[in-house]
Coordinates of C-alpha atoms and ligand atoms in Angstrom, one line a residue:
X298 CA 101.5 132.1 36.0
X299 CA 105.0 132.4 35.6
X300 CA 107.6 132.9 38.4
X301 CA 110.6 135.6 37.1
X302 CA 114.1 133.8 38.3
X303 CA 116.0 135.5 40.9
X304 CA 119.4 135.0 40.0
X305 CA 121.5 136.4 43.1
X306 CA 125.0 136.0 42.4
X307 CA 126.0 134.5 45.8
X308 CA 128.1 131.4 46.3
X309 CA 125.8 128.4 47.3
X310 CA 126.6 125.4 49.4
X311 CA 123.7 122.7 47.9
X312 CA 122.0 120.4 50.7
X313 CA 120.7 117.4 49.3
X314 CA 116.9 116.1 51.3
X315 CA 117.2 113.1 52.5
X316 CA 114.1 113.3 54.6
X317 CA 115.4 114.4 58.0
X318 CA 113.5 116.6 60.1
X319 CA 116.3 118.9 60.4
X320 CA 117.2 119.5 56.8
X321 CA 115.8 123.5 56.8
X322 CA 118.0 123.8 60.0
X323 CA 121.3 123.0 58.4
X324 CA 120.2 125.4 55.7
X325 CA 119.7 128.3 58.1
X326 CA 123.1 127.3 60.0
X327 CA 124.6 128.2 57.4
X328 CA 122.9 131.2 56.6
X329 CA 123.6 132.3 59.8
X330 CA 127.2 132.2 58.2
X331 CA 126.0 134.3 55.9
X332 CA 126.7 132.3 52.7
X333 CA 123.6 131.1 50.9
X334 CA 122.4 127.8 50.8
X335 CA 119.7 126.0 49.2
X336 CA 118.1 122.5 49.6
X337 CA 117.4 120.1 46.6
X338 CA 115.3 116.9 47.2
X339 CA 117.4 113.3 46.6
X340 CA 116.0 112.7 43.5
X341 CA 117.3 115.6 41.5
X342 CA 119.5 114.9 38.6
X343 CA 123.4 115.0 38.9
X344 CA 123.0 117.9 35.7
X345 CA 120.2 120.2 37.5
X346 CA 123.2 119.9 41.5
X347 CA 125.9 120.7 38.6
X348 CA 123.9 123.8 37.6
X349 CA 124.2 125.5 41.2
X350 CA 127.6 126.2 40.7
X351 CA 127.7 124.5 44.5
X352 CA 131.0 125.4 46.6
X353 CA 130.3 122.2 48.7
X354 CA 127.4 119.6 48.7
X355 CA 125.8 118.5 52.3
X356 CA 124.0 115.0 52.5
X357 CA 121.1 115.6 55.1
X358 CA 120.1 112.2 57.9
X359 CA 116.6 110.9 57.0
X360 CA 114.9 107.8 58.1
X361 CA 115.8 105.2 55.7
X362 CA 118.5 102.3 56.5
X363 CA 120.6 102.1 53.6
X364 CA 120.7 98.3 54.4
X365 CA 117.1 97.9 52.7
X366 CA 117.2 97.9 49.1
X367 CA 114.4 100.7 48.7
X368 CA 116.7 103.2 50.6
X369 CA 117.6 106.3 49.0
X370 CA 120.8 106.7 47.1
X371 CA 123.4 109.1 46.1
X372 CA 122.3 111.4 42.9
X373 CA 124.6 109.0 40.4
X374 CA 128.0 110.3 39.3
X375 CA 127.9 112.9 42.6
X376 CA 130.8 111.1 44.2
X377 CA 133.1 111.5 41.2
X378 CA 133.1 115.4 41.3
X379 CA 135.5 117.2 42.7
X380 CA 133.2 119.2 45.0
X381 CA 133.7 118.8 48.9
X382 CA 131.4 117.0 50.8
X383 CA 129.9 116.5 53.9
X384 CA 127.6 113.9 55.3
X385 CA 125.8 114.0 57.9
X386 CA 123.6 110.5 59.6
X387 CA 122.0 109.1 56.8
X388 CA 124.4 111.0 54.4
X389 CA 127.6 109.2 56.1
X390 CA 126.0 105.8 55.9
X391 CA 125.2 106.1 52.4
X392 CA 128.7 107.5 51.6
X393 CA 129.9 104.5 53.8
X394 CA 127.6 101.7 51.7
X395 CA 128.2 103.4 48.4
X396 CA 132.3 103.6 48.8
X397 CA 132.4 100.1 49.7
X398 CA 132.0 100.3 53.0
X399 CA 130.2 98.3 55.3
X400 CA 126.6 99.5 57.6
X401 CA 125.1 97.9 60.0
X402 CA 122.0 97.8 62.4
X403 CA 123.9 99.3 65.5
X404 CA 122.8 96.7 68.9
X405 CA 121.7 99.8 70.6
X406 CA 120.5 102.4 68.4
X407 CA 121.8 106.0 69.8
X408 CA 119.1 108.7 70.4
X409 CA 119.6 111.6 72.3
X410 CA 123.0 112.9 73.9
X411 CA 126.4 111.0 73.6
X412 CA 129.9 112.1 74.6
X413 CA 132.2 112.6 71.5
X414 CA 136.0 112.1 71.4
X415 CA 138.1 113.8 69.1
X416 CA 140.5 111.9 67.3
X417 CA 141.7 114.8 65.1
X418 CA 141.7 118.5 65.5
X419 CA 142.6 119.4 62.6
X420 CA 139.8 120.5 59.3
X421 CA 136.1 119.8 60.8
X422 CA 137.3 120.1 64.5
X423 CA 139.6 123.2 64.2
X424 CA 139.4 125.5 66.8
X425 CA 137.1 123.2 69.4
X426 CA 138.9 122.6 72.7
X427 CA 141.3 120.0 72.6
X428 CA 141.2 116.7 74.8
X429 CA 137.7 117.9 76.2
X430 CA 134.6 115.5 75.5
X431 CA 132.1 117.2 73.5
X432 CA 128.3 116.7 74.0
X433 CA 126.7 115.8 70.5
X434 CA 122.9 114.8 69.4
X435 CA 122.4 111.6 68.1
X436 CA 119.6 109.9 66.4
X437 CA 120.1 106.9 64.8
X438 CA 120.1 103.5 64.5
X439 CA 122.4 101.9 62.1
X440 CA 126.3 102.4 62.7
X441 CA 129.5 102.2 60.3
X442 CA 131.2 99.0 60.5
X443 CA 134.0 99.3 58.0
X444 CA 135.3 103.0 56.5
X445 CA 135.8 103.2 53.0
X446 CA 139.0 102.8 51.9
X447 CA 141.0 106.0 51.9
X448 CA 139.0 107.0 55.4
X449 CA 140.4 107.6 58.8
X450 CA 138.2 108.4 61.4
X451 CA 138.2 111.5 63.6
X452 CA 136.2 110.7 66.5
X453 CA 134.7 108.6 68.2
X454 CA 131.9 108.0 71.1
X455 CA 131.0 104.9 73.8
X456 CA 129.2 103.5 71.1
X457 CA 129.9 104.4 67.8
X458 CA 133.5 103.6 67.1
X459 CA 133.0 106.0 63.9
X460 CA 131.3 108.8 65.2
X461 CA 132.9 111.1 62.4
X462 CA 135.6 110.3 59.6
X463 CA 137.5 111.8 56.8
X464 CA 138.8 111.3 53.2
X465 CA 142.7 110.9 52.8
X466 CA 142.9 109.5 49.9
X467 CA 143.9 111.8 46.6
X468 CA 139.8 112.1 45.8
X469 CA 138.3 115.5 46.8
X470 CA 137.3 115.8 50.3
X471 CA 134.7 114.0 52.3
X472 CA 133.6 114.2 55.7
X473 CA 131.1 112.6 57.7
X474 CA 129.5 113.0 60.9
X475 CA 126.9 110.6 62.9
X476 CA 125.6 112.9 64.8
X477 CA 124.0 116.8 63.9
X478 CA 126.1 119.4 64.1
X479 CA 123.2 121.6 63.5
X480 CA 121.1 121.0 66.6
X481 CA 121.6 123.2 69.1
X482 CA 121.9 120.3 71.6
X483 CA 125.5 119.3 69.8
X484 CA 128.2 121.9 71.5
X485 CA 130.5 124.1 68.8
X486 CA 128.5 121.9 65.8
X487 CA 128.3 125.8 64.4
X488 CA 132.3 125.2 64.7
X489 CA 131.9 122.7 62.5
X490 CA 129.9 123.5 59.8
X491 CA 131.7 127.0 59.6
X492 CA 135.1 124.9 59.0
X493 CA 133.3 122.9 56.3
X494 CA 131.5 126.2 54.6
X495 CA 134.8 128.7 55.4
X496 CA 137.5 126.3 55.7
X497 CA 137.1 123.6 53.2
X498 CA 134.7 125.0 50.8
X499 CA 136.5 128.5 50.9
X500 CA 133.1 130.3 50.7
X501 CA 133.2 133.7 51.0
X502 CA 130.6 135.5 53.6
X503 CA 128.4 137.8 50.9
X504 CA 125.3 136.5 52.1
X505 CA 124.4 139.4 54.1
X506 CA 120.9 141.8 53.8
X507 CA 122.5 144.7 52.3
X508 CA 124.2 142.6 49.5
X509 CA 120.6 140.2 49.1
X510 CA 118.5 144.0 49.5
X511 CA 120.5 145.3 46.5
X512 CA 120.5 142.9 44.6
X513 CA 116.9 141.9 44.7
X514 CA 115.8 145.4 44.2
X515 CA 118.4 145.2 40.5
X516 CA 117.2 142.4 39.5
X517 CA 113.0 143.6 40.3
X518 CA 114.0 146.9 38.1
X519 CA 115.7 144.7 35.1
X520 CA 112.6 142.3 35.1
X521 CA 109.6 145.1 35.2
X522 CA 111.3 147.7 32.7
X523 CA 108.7 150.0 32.5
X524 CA 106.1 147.8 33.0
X525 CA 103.0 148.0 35.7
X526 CA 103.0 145.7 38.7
X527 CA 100.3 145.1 41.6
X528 CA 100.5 143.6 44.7
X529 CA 98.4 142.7 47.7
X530 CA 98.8 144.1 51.3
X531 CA 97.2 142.5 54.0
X532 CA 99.2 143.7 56.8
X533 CA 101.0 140.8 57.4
X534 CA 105.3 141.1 57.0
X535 CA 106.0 139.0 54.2
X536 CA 103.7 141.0 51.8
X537 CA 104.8 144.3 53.2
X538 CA 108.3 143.4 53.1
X539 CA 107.6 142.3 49.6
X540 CA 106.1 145.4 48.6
X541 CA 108.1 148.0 50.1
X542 CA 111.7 146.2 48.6
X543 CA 109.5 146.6 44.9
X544 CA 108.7 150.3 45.5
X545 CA 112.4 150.7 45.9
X546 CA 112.6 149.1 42.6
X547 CA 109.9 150.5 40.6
X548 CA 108.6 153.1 42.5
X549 CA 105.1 154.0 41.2
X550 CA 105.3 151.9 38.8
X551 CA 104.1 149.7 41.6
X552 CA 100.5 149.5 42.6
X553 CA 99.1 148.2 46.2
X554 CA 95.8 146.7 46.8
X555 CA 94.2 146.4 50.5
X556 CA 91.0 144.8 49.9
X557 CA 89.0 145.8 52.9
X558 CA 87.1 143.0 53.8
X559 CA 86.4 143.7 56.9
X560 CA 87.0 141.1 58.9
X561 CA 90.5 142.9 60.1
X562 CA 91.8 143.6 63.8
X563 CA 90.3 147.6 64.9
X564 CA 92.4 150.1 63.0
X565 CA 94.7 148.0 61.7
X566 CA 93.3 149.2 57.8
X567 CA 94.0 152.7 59.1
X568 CA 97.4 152.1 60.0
X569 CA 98.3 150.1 57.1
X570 CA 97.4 153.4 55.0
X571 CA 99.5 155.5 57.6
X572 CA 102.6 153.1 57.3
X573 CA 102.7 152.7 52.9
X574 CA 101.1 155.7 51.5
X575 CA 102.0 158.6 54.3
X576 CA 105.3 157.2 55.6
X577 CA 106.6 155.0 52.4
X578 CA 104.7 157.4 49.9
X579 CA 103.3 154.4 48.0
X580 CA 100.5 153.9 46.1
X581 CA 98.3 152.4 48.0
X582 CA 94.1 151.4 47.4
X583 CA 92.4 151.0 49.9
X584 CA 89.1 149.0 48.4
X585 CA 86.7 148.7 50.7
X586 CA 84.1 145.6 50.3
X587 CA 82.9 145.1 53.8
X588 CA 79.6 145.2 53.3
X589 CA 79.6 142.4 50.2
X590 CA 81.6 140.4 52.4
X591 CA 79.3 140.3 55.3
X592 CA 76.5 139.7 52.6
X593 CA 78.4 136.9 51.1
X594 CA 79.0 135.5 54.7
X595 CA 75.6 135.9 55.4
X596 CA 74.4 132.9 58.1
X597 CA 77.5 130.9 57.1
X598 CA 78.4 128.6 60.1
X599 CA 80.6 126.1 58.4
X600 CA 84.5 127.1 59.2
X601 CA 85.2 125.4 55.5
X602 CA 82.3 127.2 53.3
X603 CA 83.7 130.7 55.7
X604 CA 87.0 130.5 54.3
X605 CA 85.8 129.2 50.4
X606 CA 83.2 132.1 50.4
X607 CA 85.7 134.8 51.9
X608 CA 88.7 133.4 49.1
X609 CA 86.3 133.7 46.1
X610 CA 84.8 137.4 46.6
X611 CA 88.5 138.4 47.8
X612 CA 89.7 137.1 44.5
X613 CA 86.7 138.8 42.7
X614 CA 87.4 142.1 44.5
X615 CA 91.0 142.2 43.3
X616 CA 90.4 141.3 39.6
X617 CA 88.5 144.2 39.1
X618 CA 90.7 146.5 40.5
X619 CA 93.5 145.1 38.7
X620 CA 91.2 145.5 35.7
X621 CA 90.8 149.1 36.4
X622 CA 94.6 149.5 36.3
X623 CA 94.6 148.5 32.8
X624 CA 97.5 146.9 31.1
X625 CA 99.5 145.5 34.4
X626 CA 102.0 142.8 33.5
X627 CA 103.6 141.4 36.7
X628 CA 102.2 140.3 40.1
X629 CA 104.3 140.5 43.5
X630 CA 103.6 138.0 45.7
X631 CA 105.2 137.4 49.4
X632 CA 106.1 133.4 48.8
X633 CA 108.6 132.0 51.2
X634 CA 111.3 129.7 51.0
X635 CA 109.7 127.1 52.7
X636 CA 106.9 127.1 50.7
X637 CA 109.1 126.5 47.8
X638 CA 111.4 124.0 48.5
X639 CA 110.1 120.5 47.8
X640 CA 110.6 118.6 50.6
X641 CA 111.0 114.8 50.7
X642 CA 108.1 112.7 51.5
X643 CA 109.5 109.9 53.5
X644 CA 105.7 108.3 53.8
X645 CA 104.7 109.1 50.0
X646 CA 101.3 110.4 49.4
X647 CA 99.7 113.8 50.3
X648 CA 98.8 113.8 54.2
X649 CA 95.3 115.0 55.3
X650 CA 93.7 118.2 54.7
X651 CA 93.0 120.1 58.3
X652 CA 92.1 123.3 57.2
X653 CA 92.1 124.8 53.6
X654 CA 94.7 128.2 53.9
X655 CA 92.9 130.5 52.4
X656 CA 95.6 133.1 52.3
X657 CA 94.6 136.7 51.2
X658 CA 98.0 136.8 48.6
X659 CA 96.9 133.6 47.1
X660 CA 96.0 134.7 43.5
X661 CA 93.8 132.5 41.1
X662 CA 96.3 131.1 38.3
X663 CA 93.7 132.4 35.2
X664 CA 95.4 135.5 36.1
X665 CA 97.8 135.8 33.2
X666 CA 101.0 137.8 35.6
X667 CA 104.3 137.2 35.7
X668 CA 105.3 136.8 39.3
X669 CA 107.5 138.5 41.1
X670 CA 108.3 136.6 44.2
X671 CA 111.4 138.4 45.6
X672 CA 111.6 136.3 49.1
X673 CA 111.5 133.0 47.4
X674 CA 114.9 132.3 48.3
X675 CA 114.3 133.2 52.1
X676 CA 113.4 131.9 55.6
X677 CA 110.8 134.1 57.5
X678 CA 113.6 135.2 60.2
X679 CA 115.7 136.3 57.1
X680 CA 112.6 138.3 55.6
X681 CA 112.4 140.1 59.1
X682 CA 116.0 141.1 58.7
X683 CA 115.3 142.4 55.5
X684 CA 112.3 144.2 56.6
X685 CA 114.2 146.1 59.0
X686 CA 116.9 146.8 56.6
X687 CA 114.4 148.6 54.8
X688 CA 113.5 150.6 57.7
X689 CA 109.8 148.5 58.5
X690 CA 109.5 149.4 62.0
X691 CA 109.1 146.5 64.6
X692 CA 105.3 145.9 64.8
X693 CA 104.9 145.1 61.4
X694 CA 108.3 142.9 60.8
X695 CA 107.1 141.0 64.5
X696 CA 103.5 140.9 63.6
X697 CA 102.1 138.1 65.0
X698 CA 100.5 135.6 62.4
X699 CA 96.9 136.8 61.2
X700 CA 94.6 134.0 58.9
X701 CA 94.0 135.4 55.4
X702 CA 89.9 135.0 56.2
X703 CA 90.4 137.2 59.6
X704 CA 88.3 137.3 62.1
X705 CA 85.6 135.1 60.4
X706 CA 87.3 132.5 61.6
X707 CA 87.6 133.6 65.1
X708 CA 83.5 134.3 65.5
X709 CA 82.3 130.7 65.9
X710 CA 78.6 130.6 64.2
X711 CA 77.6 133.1 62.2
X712 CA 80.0 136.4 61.2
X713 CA 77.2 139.7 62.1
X714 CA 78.2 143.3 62.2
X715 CA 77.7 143.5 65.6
X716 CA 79.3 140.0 66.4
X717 CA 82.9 141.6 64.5
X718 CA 82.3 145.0 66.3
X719 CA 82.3 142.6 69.9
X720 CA 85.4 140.6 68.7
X721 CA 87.4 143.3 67.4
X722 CA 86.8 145.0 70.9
X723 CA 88.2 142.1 72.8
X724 CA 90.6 141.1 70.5
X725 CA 92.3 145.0 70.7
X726 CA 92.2 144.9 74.5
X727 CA 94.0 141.2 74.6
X728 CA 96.8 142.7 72.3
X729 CA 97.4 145.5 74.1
X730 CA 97.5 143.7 77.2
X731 CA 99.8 141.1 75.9
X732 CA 102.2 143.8 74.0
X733 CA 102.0 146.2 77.9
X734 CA 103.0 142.7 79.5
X735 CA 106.2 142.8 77.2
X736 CA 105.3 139.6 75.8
X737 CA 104.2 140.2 71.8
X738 CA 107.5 138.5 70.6
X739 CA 107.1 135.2 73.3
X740 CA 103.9 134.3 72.3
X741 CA 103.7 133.0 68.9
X742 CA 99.8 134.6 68.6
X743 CA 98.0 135.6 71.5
X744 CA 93.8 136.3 70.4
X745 CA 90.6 136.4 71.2
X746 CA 87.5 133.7 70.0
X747 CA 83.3 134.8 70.0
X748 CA 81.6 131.8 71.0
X749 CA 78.1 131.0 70.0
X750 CA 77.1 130.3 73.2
X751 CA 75.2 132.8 75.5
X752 CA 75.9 132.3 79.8
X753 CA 74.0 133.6 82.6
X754 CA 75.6 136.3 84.7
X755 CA 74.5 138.9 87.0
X756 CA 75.7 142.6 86.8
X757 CA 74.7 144.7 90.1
X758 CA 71.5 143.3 90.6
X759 CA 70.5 142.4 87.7
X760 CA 70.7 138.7 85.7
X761 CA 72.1 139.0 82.6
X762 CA 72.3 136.2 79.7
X763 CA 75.0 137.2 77.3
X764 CA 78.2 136.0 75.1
X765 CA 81.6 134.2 75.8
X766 CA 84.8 134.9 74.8
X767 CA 87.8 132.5 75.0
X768 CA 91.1 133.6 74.8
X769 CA 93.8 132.1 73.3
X770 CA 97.4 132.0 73.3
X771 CA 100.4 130.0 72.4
X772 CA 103.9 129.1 72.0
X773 CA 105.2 127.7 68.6
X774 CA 107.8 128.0 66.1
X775 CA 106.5 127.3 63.0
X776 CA 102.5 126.9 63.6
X777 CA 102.8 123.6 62.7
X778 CA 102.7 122.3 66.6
X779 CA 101.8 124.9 69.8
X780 CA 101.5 124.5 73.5
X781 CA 99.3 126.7 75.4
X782 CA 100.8 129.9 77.1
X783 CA 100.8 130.1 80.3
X784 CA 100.0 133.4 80.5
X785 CA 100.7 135.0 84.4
X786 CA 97.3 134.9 86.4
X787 CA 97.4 138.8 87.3
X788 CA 97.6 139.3 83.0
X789 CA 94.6 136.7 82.6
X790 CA 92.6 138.2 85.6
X791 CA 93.0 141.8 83.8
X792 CA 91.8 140.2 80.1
X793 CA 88.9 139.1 82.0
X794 CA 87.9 142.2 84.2
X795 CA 88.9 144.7 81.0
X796 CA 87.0 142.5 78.3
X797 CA 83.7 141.6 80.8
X798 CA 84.0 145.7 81.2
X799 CA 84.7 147.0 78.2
X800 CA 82.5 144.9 75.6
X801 CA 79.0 145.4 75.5
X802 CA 77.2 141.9 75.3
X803 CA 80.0 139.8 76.9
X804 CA 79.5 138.5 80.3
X805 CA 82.2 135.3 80.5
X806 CA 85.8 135.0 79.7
X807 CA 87.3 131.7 79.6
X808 CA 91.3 130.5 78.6
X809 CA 91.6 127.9 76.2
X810 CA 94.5 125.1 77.9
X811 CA 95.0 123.0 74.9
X812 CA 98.2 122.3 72.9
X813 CA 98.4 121.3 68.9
X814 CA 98.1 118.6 68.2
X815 CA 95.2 117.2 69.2
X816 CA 93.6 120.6 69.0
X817 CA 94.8 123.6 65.9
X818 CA 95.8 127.0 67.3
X819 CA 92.5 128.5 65.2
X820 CA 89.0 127.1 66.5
X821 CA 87.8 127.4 62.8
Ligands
XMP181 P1 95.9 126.1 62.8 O1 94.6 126.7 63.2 O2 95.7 125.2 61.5 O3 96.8 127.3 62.3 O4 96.6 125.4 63.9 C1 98.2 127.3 62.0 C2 98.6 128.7 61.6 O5 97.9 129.1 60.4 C3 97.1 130.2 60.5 N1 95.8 130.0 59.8 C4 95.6 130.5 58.5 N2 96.4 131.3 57.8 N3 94.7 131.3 56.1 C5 95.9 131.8 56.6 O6 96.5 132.6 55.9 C6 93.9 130.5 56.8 O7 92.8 130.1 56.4 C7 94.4 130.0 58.1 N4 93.9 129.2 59.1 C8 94.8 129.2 60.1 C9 96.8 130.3 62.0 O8 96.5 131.6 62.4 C10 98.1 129.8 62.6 O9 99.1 130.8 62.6

């Protein structure tokens, strides 16, 4: 398949990967500046930075010591255009080493908090307040011995005499910093990058949801003509914000499948009909395949063959309604910027496979679409801006993350009618707890689990021997680690007494208390 290019015509300041942790970060900072900005990996081509147009170039940290021969290095012939840079940890020591500078291992590396001194308030420092000490984030271990020739410095801390320094030479200007000015730890580094992006660059602030809203929707119209394309909703924001910014484009020209498989939370199919075809007046199919689903699952146990089986008939289930369409073209699809970028692997080599995604808008590649991916360019918070720019109200842009293969994954041991009736019971009453308690936004995804396991109880006087069901819920940004929530006792004692009431065949409630790592936020 074939990705159509969105061209928006937006100003970009480039950020070039060196591997640091906190590479997306300086690309949302300056977002949050409302000028665009997009990250290349170290190993692109001086011709392919060129073609950006960038206003100003930012070199990220990463772990490498440019001492070692192996380390990364600029992208060659970058330091002889005249486009502003700015270099930050790893990009000021290989500025420093490529300049003629001189790097070395620091005797006390710097992590953590340090005190800077401003030398010169002028450019990078404008505006912070003068004479004060400001507290900065370090993180690293090699230091700048010697400035380039044609540098001064600008500030300075206890232990790096060089904490930031600028170009005063006749070249175009370069500025380096030690520490991150896009941590929030580092006071007024927003300061800063706004005087490199505003100041130095001269970027202008277009990067704002109208302008991206209206020009996405241009750009979806010029592609499709008067063409057909489909999409997949499964509830979840990115593919609904995806969908509804198309219909603005191609009205019903666009058609949305919900492949019904089933395994969804209570009513949330019924509302996802209410929201796009009543409110939005799209159209919408609802295609329901719950009961080939189940018979696919059939005694399944293993969390691996759950989701392969559950991918497969989902992809067979949309096929043939895209075939009943007839002649459809194009494809939208809810990708993410992060997804996209190509991010530096510092270690080399793919890392381990935990769990295979199975994620409901993933579309096999025989599929001959071109695809519109309208969000490519965006991070998640920006895609729930846009959503509410386009008038999505607030429980679908703050949806909590829901796996593609639903609650399969969430009914430990075999997925039965009656087992989903049970765990869509309990997982409604946790939710609308956890929304009551004000806390749908805090928790990062609050659920509820069907163990396989039956416990002995007694109800009046009577024993009983019936199921458990754990909760979960947990804090995170990005899914990638968690900590469990601790959720008040009075909320957790009502979960219990509500769920042990309410569901027929449960007769135990238990709270899951562990973080990710070493556990995953899913028990499948
Ligand atoms: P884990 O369980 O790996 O989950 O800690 C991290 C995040 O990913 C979600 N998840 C999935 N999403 N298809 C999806 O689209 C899947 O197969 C899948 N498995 C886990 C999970 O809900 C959490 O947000």
């Amino acid at each position: 398949m074939q990705t159509e290019e969105f061209d928006i015509q937006h100003e970009t300041i480039l950020i070039i990967d060196f591997g640091s942790q906190y590479t997306q970060l300086i690309a949302r900072r300056i977002r949050e500046l409302h000028v665009h900005s997009a990250i290349l990996p170290v190993s692109t081509d001086l011709e392919t930075i060129l073609q950006h147009q960038p206003k100003g170039i930012i070199l990220s940290g990463g772990p490498a010591s440019v001492i070692d021969a192996e380390a990364p290095r600029l992208p060659a012939g970058l330091l002889s255009q005249s486009i502003p840079l700015l270099g930050i940890c790893y990009g000021m020591q290989v500025i420093t080493h490529e300049l003629g500078g001189e790097v070395d291992h620091a005797a006390e590396r710097e992590y953590g908090r340090a005190e800077l001194i401003i030398d010169d308030e002028t450019d990078l420092f404008q505006g912070l307040p003068s004479h004060a000490s400001i507290p900065v984030w370090m993180s690293h271990g090699d230091r700048i011995i010697h400035m380039p020739e044609g540098f001064v410095r600008i500030a300075h801390t206890q232990n790096s005499p060089v904490a930031a320094m600028k170009r005063i030479d006749s070249g175009s200007p370069i500025f380096c910093l030690q520490f991150h000015p896009e941590v929030a730890h580092t006071a007024h580094g927003s300061t800063m990058l706004a005087n490199f992006v505003l100041r130095i660059c001269g970027c202008r602030q277009t990067w704002t949801m109208p302008s991206i809203a209206d020009s996405m929707i241009r750009t979806i119209r010029q592609t499709v003509g008067t063409g057909k394309a489909i999409c997949a909703l499964s509830g979840g924001v990115d593919s609904a914000v995806a969908a509804v910014l198309t219909h603005r484009a191609i009205g019903d020209q666009l058609h949305c499948f919900c492949i019904d498989h089933g395994l969804m939370r209570k009513q949330e199919i019924a509302h996802l009909q209410a929201l796009f075809s009543q409110h939005y007046h799209m159209n919408v199919h609802i295609v329901d395949r719950s009961t080939a689903f189940l018979k696919a699952l059939g005694r399944t146990t293993d969390p691996e063959r759950k989701r392969k089986i559950i991918g497969r008939q989902f992809i067979k289930a949309f096929e043939a309604e895209a075939r009943h369409l007839g002649n459809v073209e194009f494809l939208v699809q809810g990708t993410l910027y992060p997804d996209v970028i190509e991010s530096t692997s510092v270690n080399g080599g793919p890392s381990a496979t935990i769990k295979t995604h199975h994620n409901v808008g993933g579309l096999p590649t025989r599929m001959k679409f071109r695809l519109i991916e309208p969000l490519r360019d965006l991070f998640k918070d920006e895609v729930r801006q846009l959503g509410l720019e386009l008038g999505l109200p607030e429980e679908v842009v703050w949806r909590q993350p829901f796996p593609g293969p639903g609650l399969a994954i969430r009914i430990i041991g075999a997925v039965t009618a009656e087992r989903l009736a049970q765990l869509q019971e309990a997982d409604a009453i946790v939710t609308e707890e956890i929304r009551k308690a004000g806390l749908s936004r805090e928790i990062w995804q609050a659920f509820a689990v069907l163990l396989p396991i039956h416990t002995v109880g007694v109800m009046g006087d009577q024993r009983t021997y019936e199921s458990v069901i754990a909760i979960r819920a947990v804090t995170s940004v990005d899914g990638m680690t968690a900590d469990w929530a601790p959720l008040p006792h009075e909320l957790l004692g009502r979960l219990s007494s509500r769920i042990i009431n309410e569901v027929a065949g449960v007769n135990r409630v238990v709270y899951d208390i562990s973080s990710k790592p070493p556990a995953t936020i899913e028990w499948e």
